[in-house]
mmCIF file of C-alpha atoms in Angstrom:
data_model
loop_
_atom_site.group_PDB
_atom_site.id
_atom_site.type_symbol
_atom_site.label_atom_id
_atom_site.label_comp_id
_atom_site.label_asym_id
_atom_site.label_seq_id
_atom_site.Cartn_x
_atom_site.Cartn_y
_atom_site.Cartn_z
ATOM 1 C CA MET H 5 87.798 124.170 124.581
ATOM 2 C CA ALA H 6 86.492 125.283 127.737
ATOM 3 C CA ASP H 7 86.941 123.260 131.542
ATOM 4 C CA ALA H 8 84.951 120.315 131.754
ATOM 5 C CA LYS H 9 82.465 120.597 134.572
ATOM 6 C CA VAL H 10 82.926 117.918 137.040
ATOM 7 C CA ILE H 11 79.185 116.345 138.913
ATOM 8 C CA PRO H 12 79.967 114.689 141.759
ATOM 9 C CA PHE H 13 77.658 111.365 142.006
ATOM 10 C CA ASP H 14 75.430 112.571 145.051
ATOM 11 C CA ASP H 15 74.594 116.096 142.452
ATOM 12 C CA ASP H 16 72.090 113.498 141.069
ATOM 13 C CA ARG H 17 70.020 112.457 144.135
ATOM 14 C CA SER H 18 69.649 117.084 144.561
ATOM 15 C CA ARG H 19 68.945 116.945 140.695
ATOM 16 C CA GLY H 20 66.860 113.775 141.098
ATOM 17 C CA SER H 21 64.602 114.887 143.896
ATOM 18 C CA ARG H 22 62.865 118.376 142.024
ATOM 19 C CA GLY H 23 61.783 115.528 139.024
ATOM 20 C CA ALA H 24 59.434 112.164 138.770
ATOM 21 C CA GLY H 25 59.748 109.244 140.249
ATOM 22 C CA SER H 26 59.922 107.557 137.313
ATOM 23 C CA ARG H 27 62.772 109.901 136.120
ATOM 24 C CA ARG H 28 64.946 109.425 139.431
ATOM 25 C CA ARG H 29 64.892 106.387 139.584
ATOM 26 C CA SER H 30 66.282 105.622 135.433
ATOM 27 C CA SER H 31 68.935 109.025 136.176
ATOM 28 C CA ALA H 32 70.847 107.107 138.929
ATOM 29 C CA ALA H 33 70.287 103.958 136.931
ATOM 30 C CA GLU H 34 72.633 105.386 134.150
ATOM 31 C CA SER H 35 74.286 107.440 135.691
ATOM 32 C CA ALA H 36 75.908 104.285 138.164
ATOM 33 C CA PRO H 37 78.684 102.275 137.624
ATOM 34 C CA VAL H 38 79.512 98.856 135.939
ATOM 35 C CA GLY H 39 78.311 96.971 139.229
ATOM 36 C CA GLU H 40 77.291 99.308 141.749
ATOM 37 C CA GLY H 41 73.194 99.295 141.181
ATOM 38 C CA PRO H 42 70.755 103.468 141.601
ATOM 39 C CA GLY H 43 71.699 103.739 145.879
ATOM 40 C CA GLY H 44 75.039 102.641 145.689
ATOM 41 C CA GLU H 45 75.304 98.982 146.871
ATOM 42 C CA VAL H 46 77.562 96.773 144.571
ATOM 43 C CA GLN H 47 75.130 94.521 142.170
ATOM 44 C CA PRO H 48 77.170 91.170 141.365
ATOM 45 C CA LEU H 49 78.015 91.503 138.397
ATOM 46 C CA PRO H 50 76.100 87.972 135.791
ATOM 47 C CA VAL H 51 77.235 85.494 135.707
ATOM 48 C CA ARG H 52 77.590 84.170 131.888
ATOM 49 C CA GLY H 53 75.715 80.882 131.574
ATOM 50 C CA ALA H 54 73.527 80.618 134.266
ATOM 51 C CA ALA H 55 69.960 81.756 135.130
ATOM 52 C CA ALA H 56 69.105 84.819 135.456
ATOM 53 C CA GLN H 57 67.232 85.911 139.999
ATOM 54 C CA ASP H 58 63.975 88.349 139.222
ATOM 55 C CA PRO H 59 64.812 90.759 142.272
ATOM 56 C CA ALA H 60 62.771 88.524 144.671
ATOM 57 C CA GLY H 61 65.728 85.590 143.818
ATOM 58 C CA GLU H 62 63.880 83.476 142.703
ATOM 59 C CA PRO H 63 65.291 82.165 138.997
ATOM 60 C CA GLU H 64 63.382 83.660 136.022
ATOM 61 C CA GLU H 65 62.726 80.819 132.987
ATOM 62 C CA PRO H 66 65.085 81.757 129.945
ATOM 63 C CA ASP H 67 62.945 83.413 127.046
ATOM 64 C CA GLU H 68 62.687 80.375 125.047
ATOM 65 C CA PRO H 69 61.554 81.147 121.346
ATOM 66 C CA ASP H 70 58.509 81.700 120.091
ATOM 67 C CA GLU H 71 56.407 78.217 118.500
ATOM 68 C CA SER H 72 52.797 78.731 117.994
ATOM 69 C CA PRO H 73 52.539 77.949 114.946
ATOM 70 C CA GLY H 74 52.356 81.049 113.059
ATOM 71 C CA ALA H 75 56.319 81.737 114.178
ATOM 72 C CA ARG H 76 59.179 81.266 112.211
ATOM 73 C CA PRO H 77 62.706 80.556 113.069
ATOM 74 C CA THR H 78 64.809 83.901 111.973
ATOM 75 C CA THR H 79 68.527 83.503 111.424
ATOM 76 C CA GLU H 80 70.805 85.065 112.688
ATOM 77 C CA GLY H 81 71.251 87.801 110.559
ATOM 78 C CA GLY H 82 67.327 88.214 111.881
ATOM 79 C CA GLY H 83 65.808 87.298 108.428
ATOM 80 C CA GLU H 84 63.181 84.244 108.159
ATOM 81 C CA GLU H 85 64.521 81.023 107.712
ATOM 82 C CA GLY H 86 63.791 79.580 104.673
ATOM 83 C CA GLY H 87 63.703 83.155 102.416
ATOM 84 C CA GLU H 88 64.146 82.582 98.330
ATOM 85 C CA ASP H 89 68.057 82.386 98.988
ATOM 86 C CA GLY H 90 67.795 79.607 101.375
ATOM 87 C CA GLY H 91 64.809 77.910 99.849
ATOM 88 C CA LEU H 92 66.721 77.934 96.302
ATOM 89 C CA GLU H 93 69.721 76.753 97.725
ATOM 90 C CA ARG H 94 68.545 73.583 99.167
ATOM 91 C CA ARG H 95 66.915 72.998 95.880
ATOM 92 C CA VAL H 96 70.369 73.341 94.249
ATOM 93 C CA ALA H 97 71.876 70.868 97.292
ATOM 94 C CA ALA H 98 68.840 68.305 96.458
ATOM 95 C CA GLY H 99 69.506 68.440 92.623
ATOM 96 C CA LEU H 100 72.793 67.711 93.165
ATOM 97 C CA SER H 101 72.405 65.782 95.039
ATOM 98 C CA PHE H 102 69.536 63.851 93.302
ATOM 99 C CA LEU H 103 72.748 63.683 90.632
ATOM 100 C CA ARG H 104 74.943 61.711 92.276
ATOM 101 C CA ARG H 105 72.851 58.941 93.632
ATOM 102 C CA ARG H 106 71.948 58.649 89.920
ATOM 103 C CA LEU H 107 75.051 58.742 88.329
ATOM 104 C CA THR H 108 77.012 56.773 90.976
ATOM 105 C CA GLY H 109 73.915 54.266 90.835
ATOM 106 C CA ASP H 110 73.277 54.908 94.951
ATOM 107 C CA TYR H 111 69.189 53.799 94.467
ATOM 108 C CA GLU H 112 67.158 51.181 95.126
ATOM 109 C CA VAL H 113 64.516 49.620 92.078
ATOM 110 C CA ASP H 114 62.364 46.861 93.572
ATOM 111 C CA ASP H 115 61.319 43.382 91.919
ATOM 112 C CA PHE H 116 59.568 45.150 88.703
ATOM 113 C CA GLY H 117 62.435 48.158 87.872
ATOM 114 C CA TYR H 118 60.495 50.805 89.768
ATOM 115 C CA ASP H 119 62.160 53.481 90.936
ATOM 116 C CA ALA H 120 60.462 56.236 92.849
ATOM 117 C CA GLU H 121 63.071 58.000 93.884
ATOM 118 C CA LEU H 122 63.303 59.110 90.429
ATOM 119 C CA THR H 123 59.508 59.027 90.258
ATOM 120 C CA ASP H 124 58.579 61.156 92.983
ATOM 121 C CA GLN H 125 61.159 64.016 91.401
ATOM 122 C CA VAL H 126 61.565 64.033 88.179
ATOM 123 C CA LEU H 127 58.428 61.341 85.905
ATOM 124 C CA MET H 128 55.968 63.101 88.321
ATOM 125 C CA SER H 129 56.876 66.975 88.264
ATOM 126 C CA LEU H 130 56.987 65.725 84.300
ATOM 127 C CA LEU H 131 53.457 64.884 83.936
ATOM 128 C CA ARG H 132 51.489 67.479 86.215
ATOM 129 C CA PRO H 133 51.486 70.089 83.986
ATOM 130 C CA MET H 134 49.656 68.251 81.680
ATOM 131 C CA TYR H 135 47.509 66.278 84.361
ATOM 132 C CA GLU H 136 46.998 70.310 86.277
ATOM 133 C CA LYS H 137 47.054 72.763 83.599
ATOM 134 C CA TYR H 138 45.541 71.207 79.999
ATOM 135 C CA PHE H 139 42.792 68.447 81.341
ATOM 136 C CA ARG H 140 42.830 70.301 84.402
ATOM 137 C CA VAL H 141 41.758 66.850 85.721
ATOM 138 C CA GLU H 142 38.819 66.800 88.877
ATOM 139 C CA VAL H 143 39.494 64.366 90.828
ATOM 140 C CA LYS H 144 36.549 63.323 93.195
ATOM 141 C CA GLY H 145 35.903 59.857 95.109
ATOM 142 C CA VAL H 146 39.943 59.498 96.267
ATOM 143 C CA GLU H 147 38.531 58.905 99.638
ATOM 144 C CA ASN H 148 37.505 55.536 98.050
ATOM 145 C CA ILE H 149 40.964 54.251 97.877
ATOM 146 C CA PRO H 150 42.094 52.442 101.027
ATOM 147 C CA ALA H 151 45.245 54.595 103.500
ATOM 148 C CA GLN H 152 46.949 50.920 103.421
ATOM 149 C CA GLY H 153 47.040 47.547 102.098
ATOM 150 C CA GLY H 154 46.647 46.541 99.220
ATOM 151 C CA ALA H 155 43.701 48.096 96.709
ATOM 152 C CA LEU H 156 41.975 46.718 92.623
ATOM 153 C CA ILE H 157 41.662 49.726 90.557
ATOM 154 C CA VAL H 158 39.411 49.550 87.515
ATOM 155 C CA ALA H 159 38.855 51.871 85.159
ATOM 156 C CA ASN H 160 37.854 52.376 81.644
ATOM 157 C CA HIS H 161 40.025 52.512 78.571
ATOM 158 C CA SER H 162 40.431 55.356 76.144
ATOM 159 C CA GLY H 163 41.681 57.213 73.975
ATOM 160 C CA THR H 164 43.479 56.208 71.489
ATOM 161 C CA LEU H 165 47.309 57.246 73.126
ATOM 162 C CA PRO H 166 46.590 55.333 76.585
ATOM 163 C CA LEU H 167 47.208 58.936 78.686
ATOM 164 C CA ASP H 168 44.031 58.206 80.818
ATOM 165 C CA GLY H 169 46.504 55.783 83.271
ATOM 166 C CA LEU H 170 49.157 58.004 83.124
ATOM 167 C CA MET H 171 46.510 60.869 84.623
ATOM 168 C CA MET H 172 44.648 58.255 86.556
ATOM 169 C CA GLN H 173 48.186 57.661 88.730
ATOM 170 C CA VAL H 174 48.934 61.410 89.164
ATOM 171 C CA ALA H 175 46.047 61.379 90.125
ATOM 172 C CA VAL H 176 46.196 59.102 93.267
ATOM 173 C CA HIS H 177 50.075 60.283 94.028
ATOM 174 C CA ASP H 178 48.647 63.567 94.408
ATOM 175 C CA HIS H 179 45.058 63.466 95.867
ATOM 176 C CA HIS H 180 45.819 60.932 97.486
ATOM 177 C CA PRO H 181 45.611 61.695 102.029
ATOM 178 C CA ALA H 182 48.457 59.011 102.592
ATOM 179 C CA ASP H 183 50.466 59.392 99.150
ATOM 180 C CA ARG H 184 49.681 56.264 97.762
ATOM 181 C CA HIS H 185 51.248 55.129 94.670
ATOM 182 C CA LEU H 186 49.633 53.231 92.219
ATOM 183 C CA ARG H 187 51.105 49.842 90.377
ATOM 184 C CA LEU H 188 49.456 49.620 86.440
ATOM 185 C CA LEU H 189 49.191 46.683 84.377
ATOM 186 C CA ALA H 190 49.838 47.250 80.844
ATOM 187 C CA ALA H 191 49.587 45.804 77.939
ATOM 188 C CA ASP H 192 52.340 42.864 76.569
ATOM 189 C CA LEU H 193 53.181 46.152 73.429
ATOM 190 C CA VAL H 194 54.463 48.406 76.027
ATOM 191 C CA PHE H 195 56.893 46.667 77.634
ATOM 192 C CA VAL H 196 58.708 45.489 73.775
ATOM 193 C CA LEU H 197 58.840 49.600 72.414
ATOM 194 C CA PRO H 198 61.698 51.016 73.430
ATOM 195 C CA VAL H 199 62.082 53.777 75.233
ATOM 196 C CA VAL H 200 58.670 53.134 75.976
ATOM 197 C CA ASN H 201 59.613 50.198 78.178
ATOM 198 C CA GLU H 202 62.260 51.312 79.985
ATOM 199 C CA LEU H 203 60.092 54.202 81.561
ATOM 200 C CA ALA H 204 57.809 52.138 82.186
ATOM 201 C CA ARG H 205 58.868 50.027 84.776
ATOM 202 C CA LYS H 206 60.020 52.735 86.456
ATOM 203 C CA LEU H 207 57.390 54.501 86.902
ATOM 204 C CA GLY H 208 55.772 50.763 89.064
ATOM 205 C CA HIS H 209 54.365 49.012 84.660
ATOM 206 C CA THR H 210 53.911 46.060 84.897
ATOM 207 C CA LEU H 211 52.871 42.996 83.236
ATOM 208 C CA ALA H 212 49.798 42.629 82.774
ATOM 209 C CA CYS H 213 49.261 38.495 84.163
ATOM 210 C CA ALA H 214 47.908 37.464 87.577
ATOM 211 C CA GLU H 215 51.180 36.826 88.588
ATOM 212 C CA ASP H 216 52.393 39.667 88.408
ATOM 213 C CA ALA H 217 49.580 41.556 90.013
ATOM 214 C CA GLU H 218 48.860 39.237 92.415
ATOM 215 C CA ARG H 219 52.722 39.775 93.878
ATOM 216 C CA LEU H 220 51.952 43.214 94.370
ATOM 217 C CA LEU H 221 48.696 43.083 95.662
ATOM 218 C CA ALA H 222 50.363 40.720 98.343
ATOM 219 C CA LYS H 223 52.704 43.196 99.282
ATOM 220 C CA GLY H 224 49.748 45.341 100.162
ATOM 221 C CA GLU H 225 50.624 47.961 96.613
ATOM 222 C CA LEU H 226 47.510 49.253 94.964
ATOM 223 C CA VAL H 227 47.392 47.821 91.124
ATOM 224 C CA GLY H 228 45.146 49.826 88.178
ATOM 225 C CA VAL H 229 44.022 47.741 85.683
ATOM 226 C CA MET H 230 41.332 49.146 82.706
ATOM 227 C CA PRO H 231 40.185 45.042 81.267
ATOM 228 C CA GLU H 232 39.116 46.763 77.979
ATOM 229 C CA GLY H 233 42.443 47.054 76.976
ATOM 230 C CA PHE H 234 43.366 47.616 73.273
ATOM 231 C CA LYS H 235 39.577 46.901 73.130
ATOM 232 C CA GLY H 236 39.058 50.369 74.799
ATOM 233 C CA ILE H 237 41.509 52.282 73.043
ATOM 234 C CA GLY H 238 40.889 51.672 69.410
ATOM 235 C CA LYS H 239 37.381 51.846 69.524
ATOM 236 C CA PRO H 240 35.973 54.587 67.024
ATOM 237 C CA PHE H 241 35.244 57.979 68.089
ATOM 238 C CA GLY H 242 31.001 57.093 67.286
ATOM 239 C CA GLU H 243 31.562 54.291 70.370
ATOM 240 C CA ARG H 244 32.799 57.049 73.157
ATOM 241 C CA TYR H 245 31.295 55.699 76.426
ATOM 242 C CA LYS H 246 30.505 52.427 75.642
ATOM 243 C CA LEU H 247 32.412 49.717 77.107
ATOM 244 C CA GLN H 248 34.250 47.035 75.783
ATOM 245 C CA ARG H 249 34.344 43.598 77.574
ATOM 246 C CA PHE H 250 35.735 43.673 80.396
ATOM 247 C CA GLY H 251 37.170 39.834 79.496
ATOM 248 C CA ARG H 252 37.078 36.985 81.104
ATOM 249 C CA GLY H 253 37.206 38.634 84.872
ATOM 250 C CA GLY H 254 41.301 37.367 85.463
ATOM 251 C CA PHE H 255 40.527 40.873 87.742
ATOM 252 C CA VAL H 256 37.801 39.865 89.768
ATOM 253 C CA SER H 257 39.559 36.704 89.881
ATOM 254 C CA THR H 258 43.013 37.949 91.063
ATOM 255 C CA ALA H 259 41.346 40.071 94.081
ATOM 256 C CA LEU H 260 39.286 37.113 95.453
ATOM 257 C CA ARG H 261 42.569 34.887 96.069
ATOM 258 C CA GLN H 262 44.263 37.752 97.477
ATOM 259 C CA GLY H 263 41.368 38.661 99.541
ATOM 260 C CA VAL H 264 41.300 42.526 98.152
ATOM 261 C CA PRO H 265 38.729 45.611 98.200
ATOM 262 C CA ILE H 266 37.670 46.282 93.574
ATOM 263 C CA VAL H 267 37.560 49.767 93.609
ATOM 264 C CA PRO H 268 35.419 50.933 90.172
ATOM 265 C CA CYS H 269 37.160 54.083 88.519
ATOM 266 C CA SER H 270 35.441 56.330 86.202
ATOM 267 C CA ILE H 271 37.209 58.411 83.625
ATOM 268 C CA VAL H 272 35.703 60.803 81.149
ATOM 269 C CA GLY H 273 37.611 63.250 78.614
ATOM 270 C CA ALA H 274 40.250 60.542 77.362
ATOM 271 C CA GLU H 275 37.593 60.043 74.292
ATOM 272 C CA GLU H 276 37.799 63.476 73.258
ATOM 273 C CA ILE H 277 41.804 63.724 73.203
ATOM 274 C CA TYR H 278 42.074 62.282 70.058
ATOM 275 C CA PRO H 279 39.158 62.100 68.089
ATOM 276 C CA MET H 280 39.495 58.270 65.969
ATOM 277 C CA ILE H 281 37.767 58.397 62.805
ATOM 278 C CA GLY H 282 39.403 55.204 61.430
ATOM 279 C CA ASN H 283 41.366 52.755 61.025
ATOM 280 C CA SER H 284 44.715 52.030 58.774
ATOM 281 C CA LYS H 285 44.847 47.601 59.624
ATOM 282 C CA THR H 286 47.995 47.624 56.716
ATOM 283 C CA LEU H 287 50.115 50.250 58.487
ATOM 284 C CA ALA H 288 48.829 48.355 61.982
ATOM 285 C CA ARG H 289 50.341 45.063 60.665
ATOM 286 C CA LEU H 290 53.216 46.522 59.032
ATOM 287 C CA LEU H 291 54.249 48.694 61.921
ATOM 288 C CA GLY H 292 52.301 45.194 64.200
ATOM 289 C CA PHE H 293 50.030 47.842 66.299
ATOM 290 C CA PRO H 294 46.392 46.017 67.107
ATOM 291 C CA TYR H 295 45.584 50.027 64.518
ATOM 292 C CA PHE H 296 47.102 52.980 63.456
ATOM 293 C CA PRO H 297 44.268 55.492 63.914
ATOM 294 C CA LEU H 298 42.651 58.428 61.714
ATOM 295 C CA THR H 299 42.247 61.673 63.344
ATOM 296 C CA PRO H 300 41.082 64.487 61.784
ATOM 297 C CA THR H 301 44.407 65.933 61.786
ATOM 298 C CA PHE H 302 46.167 62.003 62.842
ATOM 299 C CA PRO H 303 48.740 61.996 60.108
ATOM 300 C CA TRP H 304 47.708 64.521 57.758
ATOM 301 C CA LEU H 305 49.883 67.374 59.764
ATOM 302 C CA GLY H 306 52.123 65.055 60.887
ATOM 303 C CA PRO H 307 54.017 65.296 64.085
ATOM 304 C CA LEU H 308 51.226 68.535 65.243
ATOM 305 C CA GLY H 309 48.841 66.098 64.420
ATOM 306 C CA ALA H 310 49.915 63.673 67.760
ATOM 307 C CA VAL H 311 49.046 66.863 69.780
ATOM 308 C CA PRO H 312 45.947 65.650 72.111
ATOM 309 C CA LEU H 313 42.802 67.703 72.204
ATOM 310 C CA PRO H 314 43.028 70.394 75.851
ATOM 311 C CA THR H 315 39.841 67.784 76.965
ATOM 312 C CA LYS H 316 37.958 68.566 80.925
ATOM 313 C CA TRP H 317 38.968 65.875 82.850
ATOM 314 C CA THR H 318 36.924 64.252 85.194
ATOM 315 C CA ILE H 319 38.440 60.779 87.525
ATOM 316 C CA GLN H 320 35.886 59.858 89.970
ATOM 317 C CA PHE H 321 36.748 56.686 92.242
ATOM 318 C CA GLY H 322 33.337 54.100 92.417
ATOM 319 C CA GLU H 323 32.241 53.307 96.711
ATOM 320 C CA PRO H 324 35.976 49.105 96.753
ATOM 321 C CA ILE H 325 33.496 45.929 96.642
ATOM 322 C CA PRO H 326 35.242 44.201 99.594
ATOM 323 C CA THR H 327 36.390 40.621 97.933
ATOM 324 C CA ASP H 328 37.460 39.629 101.899
ATOM 325 C CA GLY H 329 34.314 37.664 102.369
ATOM 326 C CA TYR H 330 34.312 34.736 99.837
ATOM 327 C CA ALA H 331 36.035 31.464 100.426
ATOM 328 C CA PRO H 332 39.216 30.936 99.520
ATOM 329 C CA GLU H 333 37.868 28.655 96.528
ATOM 330 C CA ALA H 334 35.845 31.711 95.745
ATOM 331 C CA ALA H 335 38.743 32.692 92.391
ATOM 332 C CA GLU H 336 37.639 29.270 91.024
ATOM 333 C CA ASP H 337 33.885 29.644 90.100
ATOM 334 C CA PRO H 338 33.196 31.178 87.064
ATOM 335 C CA VAL H 339 28.819 32.658 87.870
ATOM 336 C CA LEU H 340 30.925 34.444 90.988
ATOM 337 C CA MET H 341 33.286 36.149 88.792
ATOM 338 C CA PHE H 342 30.705 36.924 86.043
ATOM 339 C CA ASN H 343 28.544 37.862 88.405
ATOM 340 C CA LEU H 344 31.138 40.825 90.006
ATOM 341 C CA THR H 345 32.725 41.613 86.233
ATOM 342 C CA ASP H 346 29.193 42.266 85.565
ATOM 343 C CA GLN H 347 28.398 44.363 88.861
ATOM 344 C CA VAL H 348 32.018 46.756 88.185
ATOM 345 C CA ARG H 349 31.130 47.257 84.901
ATOM 346 C CA GLU H 350 27.771 48.365 85.440
ATOM 347 C CA GLN H 351 29.140 50.728 88.516
ATOM 348 C CA ILE H 352 31.615 52.198 86.281
ATOM 349 C CA GLN H 353 29.023 52.837 83.043
ATOM 350 C CA HIS H 354 26.602 53.684 85.182
ATOM 351 C CA THR H 355 28.899 56.599 87.062
ATOM 352 C CA LEU H 356 30.233 57.446 83.132
ATOM 353 C CA TYR H 357 26.628 58.409 81.919
ATOM 354 C CA LYS H 358 25.914 60.510 85.098
ATOM 355 C CA LEU H 359 29.372 62.118 84.288
ATOM 356 C CA LEU H 360 28.313 62.724 81.229
ATOM 357 C CA VAL H 361 24.944 64.789 81.884
ATOM 358 C CA GLN H 362 26.418 67.345 84.274
ATOM 359 C CA ARG H 363 29.687 68.088 81.847
ATOM 360 C CA ARG H 364 28.658 71.529 80.896
ATOM 361 C CA SER H 365 31.962 71.683 77.437
ATOM 362 C CA VAL H 366 34.065 69.432 76.919
ATOM 363 C CA PHE H 367 36.452 71.723 77.443
ATOM 364 C CA PHE H 368 35.545 73.821 79.639
#
């Protein structure tokens, strides 16, 4: 091995005089020992945690992370935080935490049995594919629903099975800018059926009576009602989109007592999911149902005949009708209740006709 050649420190300066100024400074900095500057001056070692100083002696601001909208935090390995692995881990952890709370009973329900956590994380997730992919629901006028405070949403009812109420609930849950939840008033039959009773309570449904509706409205909740009841969902296919009688106007009386607005809602598409061409009254009496539908597929195809047709839906929320300008005793005025009921009904019916004219096809 050849003898190493020893180069004195000042040899850099002699060789650097033949190069450019920037090259001279670079080579001097590289050859200087630790603690010694380019010109041989002793420089203080950097103090850990202390603020750096520029050549003029002014402290430099420490580097701050980029907080621009497009910037993303990074992990120690240099990758983006919240990647696929991190997202999967968070989802698994959240799922396990959810299961632990369900198994230990560490969750809350309100006085009506409404389970907000189960609704948001499970039940809505089960209904959403039918809402988005199967019925391809289009929502209009959701901004007409108040952002806060109580309100009564009144909608038409149809479809043989009450899927329209569930789809309206998903529409409010997923599209309202204030992330509001809709509490539906349901018929007595819902709460005597096994399994259905429990699921309805968890979803926030309650008995269709004035007392429960007023309690919810007083708490500032959105309450949904379909005044046609069984007359609406059990009507024959030939009478589709023709509103039935709206009862005796009890929903108007409830809104007047609480001074909340009434929001009309029109639903197109539900009438055709189970075209009801007949009604077996004998089977209905035996089973205790208000009607027993006969459709082109049910009961002839068995369970397969219970699959709804994939119609295209539109749900439109109309302009709210205020009731806070009436005196408290107005809730007992039958003439006023009749007029407001007729106004709501006419607005829903007019919107239904308008949506039907605009519809290109039942399925598209």
